Amino acid sequence: MANGQALPREAVVAVIGAGAMGAGIAQVAAQAGHRVLLFDARTGAADDAARRLAATFDTLASKGRMSAEDARSAAARIEPVHTPGACVSAKLVVEAIVEDAGVKRELFGDLERIVAADAILASNTSSLSITALAAGMKVPGRVAGLHFFNPAPLMPLVEIVRGLATDPAVADTLFATAAAWGKTPVHATSTPGFIVNRCARPFYAEALRLAAERASDCATIDAVMREAGGFRMGPFELMDLIGHDVNFAVTQSVWEAMFNDPRYAPSPIQRELVAAGFLGRKSGRGFYDHAAGAAAPAPQSLGAGQAPAHVSVHGEPGLLAPLVDRLAAAGVAVRRHPAHPMFPDGAIDTGAAWIALTDGRTATARSGATGAPNVVLVDLALDYATAKRVAIAVSDRCEASAADGAVGALQKAGYTVSRVDDAAGLVVMRTVAMLVNEAADAAMQGIATPAAIDLAMQKGVNYPRGPLAWGDAVGAARIAAVLANLAAHYGEDRYRTSPRLARAAQAGGRLGA
Ligand code: NAI
């Protein structure tokens, strides 16, 4: 069977299912030099896809992305076929048909009788168990997951998924082949959601919880996640793009596959959107109105506050050090007081209010714990030196003028300030803490190596930093403290700490590679 090396270019690749993913995978394989047989059960679908791909190659040539000669030959390498039996010469079959285990197993059963004994059978499934798809096959070792991301020609990541019976050499051959096709492959084991669809769940889930709590509106949360968190898209705009039917189905399938672990529980808010048919961009309405001409709602940004002439930094500013530097650069006098009785991890005293980094408790809880009425908590930023926006929460007892001074100080440092309700862990911090936690659990369970997990989240969903490296940058102990505070605040098992994270927090060890 496979020898762990990339398939030679002469090897024929068959793609079954000529929909969005199958057509994209056919394009990638043809551009890499393989002859590609494309089959779809729907009459005419493979021919239509081949025609569209020829047009795509022409467009790429007209834009100078490939030569006209390469465009012609790539198009000529894609051959629509009209029966599965025509795939007999394929050395690799990639199925991208309907996401239904029974239909996929039936297809693999047919293919097993058609292709040569040394051919690899790969599935592009996003949610089904590769182990289960291979079960009952004569040679289950040749079945593996080859999970591309949408759109396949543009997204670099490919998860190479091993079921319990997958021959490691088959996984290695797929890995080397995906790399030869210009992709970024990562190895993963067959577990619910594999790497990306599992580790990304908190990105949507925490935003949905904040919306359910009415902590803020979608446009503000999205802006905070982009402009403070450094994510390319906010969670609500991304869910609207993916489609709530698809996003909800993935969440539900991971939750069910995890035997209803509350960590993965879907959101009633999203279920309502699906029930209403408000599926996002494709239906014209989701969290946002996508009708032609509809104005995008603006995020909430506070009006100008009165900045103090000087601030006192008590203790070590830690992660907020670049924020303090920005204050100083803006002309605010900064006095340093290394002794810090009020806030254990450092805080900025504006003279009227304390500004501190969120630790997963509400501002009101921290006001209660310190006895200081005027507490303004700042959300995490990917990089405080360059962030455009920060979110804040204000303690319930905080005087308006004190909050105004804290806002003015942050604005003076160059941040646009969004005030959200006094939600535990604010927006970016709680999302990042849960992403780190999930990635730590995935690493502990051997789903992939820490390096593969970080790479997958950057290349599969464009995160600005791998979650484990992010956890190291924030500090495992701080992330663990945020989760412990969230768990205490909500009293829910959802926020339980991954043993791997707890260990890194206790031992001062690293989470990432
Ligand atoms: P799609 O609906 O665009 O295309 C599926 C195609 O398969 C259709 O053309 C259909 O006629 C054909 N088909 C259905 N049953 C068939 C059978 N028994 N034999 C041959 N052809 C058959 O679906 P899409 O989005 O391309 O998804 C395909 C697979 O890729 C699914 O397993 C999905 O979970 C997975 N996937 C989808 C992603 C996405 O964002 N759409 C991302 C990654 C994976």
PDB file of C-alpha atoms and ligand atoms in Angstrom, residues 16-22 39-42 45 96-99 103-104 107 124-126 147-150, ligand 1:
ATOM      1  CA  ILE A  16     -16.288  11.839  -5.636  1.00  0.00           C
ATOM      2  CA  GLY A  17     -18.789  14.634  -5.137  1.00  0.00           C
ATOM      3  CA  ALA A  18     -18.430  17.707  -7.311  1.00  0.00           C
ATOM      4  CA  GLY A  19     -19.963  20.224  -4.918  1.00  0.00           C
ATOM      5  CA  ALA A  20     -18.225  23.123  -3.222  1.00  0.00           C
ATOM      6  CA  MET A  21     -15.528  21.005  -1.586  1.00  0.00           C
ATOM      7  CA  GLY A  22     -15.087  18.304  -4.248  1.00  0.00           C
ATOM      8  CA  PHE A  39     -17.686  11.911 -10.282  1.00  0.00           C
ATOM      9  CA  ASP A  40     -21.001  13.096  -8.872  1.00  0.00           C
ATOM     10  CA  ALA A  41     -24.207  11.123  -8.441  1.00  0.00           C
ATOM     11  CA  ARG A  42     -26.245  14.051  -9.779  1.00  0.00           C
ATOM     12  CA  ALA A  45     -22.846  17.965 -11.827  1.00  0.00           C
ATOM     13  CA  ALA A  96     -16.627  14.929  -0.680  1.00  0.00           C
ATOM     14  CA  ILE A  97     -20.222  13.770  -0.890  1.00  0.00           C
ATOM     15  CA  VAL A  98     -23.130  14.427   1.436  1.00  0.00           C
ATOM     16  CA  GLU A  99     -22.250  14.377   5.173  1.00  0.00           C
ATOM     17  CA  VAL A 103     -24.038   7.006   2.332  1.00  0.00           C
ATOM     18  CA  LYS A 104     -20.284   7.443   2.739  1.00  0.00           C
ATOM     19  CA  LEU A 107     -19.611   4.526  -1.302  1.00  0.00           C
ATOM     20  CA  ASN A 124     -13.247  15.008   3.455  1.00  0.00           C
ATOM     21  CA  THR A 125     -15.799  14.665   6.256  1.00  0.00           C
ATOM     22  CA  SER A 126     -15.792  17.472   8.819  1.00  0.00           C
ATOM     23  CA  HIS A 147     -10.025  17.300   5.630  1.00  0.00           C
ATOM     24  CA  PHE A 148      -9.751  20.457   3.555  1.00  0.00           C
ATOM     25  CA  PHE A 149     -11.163  23.818   4.607  1.00  0.00           C
ATOM     26  CA  ASN A 150     -13.511  25.941   2.565  1.00  0.00           C
TER      27      ASN A 150
HETATM   28  P1  NAI B   1     -22.123  19.944  -1.485  1.00  0.00           P
HETATM   29  O1  NAI B   1     -23.536  19.712  -1.166  1.00  0.00           O
HETATM   30  O2  NAI B   1     -21.712  21.253  -2.090  1.00  0.00           O
HETATM   31  O3  NAI B   1     -21.621  18.790  -2.497  1.00  0.00           O
HETATM   32  C1  NAI B   1     -21.859  17.447  -2.305  1.00  0.00           C
HETATM   33  C2  NAI B   1     -21.941  16.787  -3.673  1.00  0.00           C
HETATM   34  O4  NAI B   1     -21.955  15.378  -3.498  1.00  0.00           O
HETATM   35  C3  NAI B   1     -23.208  17.154  -4.433  1.00  0.00           C
HETATM   36  O5  NAI B   1     -22.856  17.624  -5.716  1.00  0.00           O
HETATM   37  C4  NAI B   1     -23.979  15.832  -4.494  1.00  0.00           C
HETATM   38  O6  NAI B   1     -24.704  15.682  -5.713  1.00  0.00           O
HETATM   39  C5  NAI B   1     -22.878  14.817  -4.402  1.00  0.00           C
HETATM   40  N1  NAI B   1     -23.294  13.526  -3.856  1.00  0.00           N
HETATM   41  C6  NAI B   1     -24.123  13.283  -2.823  1.00  0.00           C
HETATM   42  N2  NAI B   1     -24.202  11.965  -2.592  1.00  0.00           N
HETATM   43  C7  NAI B   1     -23.392  11.361  -3.500  1.00  0.00           C
HETATM   44  C8  NAI B   1     -23.022  10.010  -3.747  1.00  0.00           C
HETATM   45  N3  NAI B   1     -23.525   9.016  -3.033  1.00  0.00           N
HETATM   46  N4  NAI B   1     -22.146   9.780  -4.732  1.00  0.00           N
HETATM   47  C9  NAI B   1     -21.633  10.768  -5.470  1.00  0.00           C
HETATM   48  N5  NAI B   1     -21.954  12.070  -5.296  1.00  0.00           N
HETATM   49  C10 NAI B   1     -22.813  12.356  -4.310  1.00  0.00           C
HETATM   50  O7  NAI B   1     -21.309  19.631  -0.155  1.00  0.00           O
HETATM   51  P2  NAI B   1     -19.877  20.182   0.304  1.00  0.00           P
HETATM   52  O8  NAI B   1     -20.060  21.432   1.064  1.00  0.00           O
HETATM   53  O9  NAI B   1     -18.970  20.174  -0.874  1.00  0.00           O
HETATM   54  O10 NAI B   1     -19.440  19.069   1.357  1.00  0.00           O
HETATM   55  C11 NAI B   1     -19.009  17.805   0.946  1.00  0.00           C
HETATM   56  C12 NAI B   1     -18.274  17.122   2.091  1.00  0.00           C
HETATM   57  O11 NAI B   1     -17.200  17.959   2.521  1.00  0.00           O
HETATM   58  C13 NAI B   1     -19.121  16.833   3.322  1.00  0.00           C
HETATM   59  O12 NAI B   1     -18.660  15.645   3.898  1.00  0.00           O
HETATM   60  C14 NAI B   1     -18.789  18.016   4.232  1.00  0.00           C
HETATM   61  O13 NAI B   1     -18.957  17.723   5.600  1.00  0.00           O
HETATM   62  C15 NAI B   1     -17.322  18.215   3.920  1.00  0.00           C
HETATM   63  N6  NAI B   1     -16.797  19.553   4.179  1.00  0.00           N
HETATM   64  C16 NAI B   1     -17.514  20.671   3.877  1.00  0.00           C
HETATM   65  C17 NAI B   1     -16.991  21.928   4.118  1.00  0.00           C
HETATM   66  C18 NAI B   1     -17.765  23.143   3.765  1.00  0.00           C
HETATM   67  O14 NAI B   1     -17.433  24.233   4.291  1.00  0.00           O
HETATM   68  N7  NAI B   1     -18.753  23.074   2.910  1.00  0.00           N
HETATM   69  C19 NAI B   1     -15.658  22.108   4.721  1.00  0.00           C
HETATM   70  C20 NAI B   1     -14.948  20.869   4.926  1.00  0.00           C
HETATM   71  C21 NAI B   1     -15.523  19.650   4.699  1.00  0.00           C
END
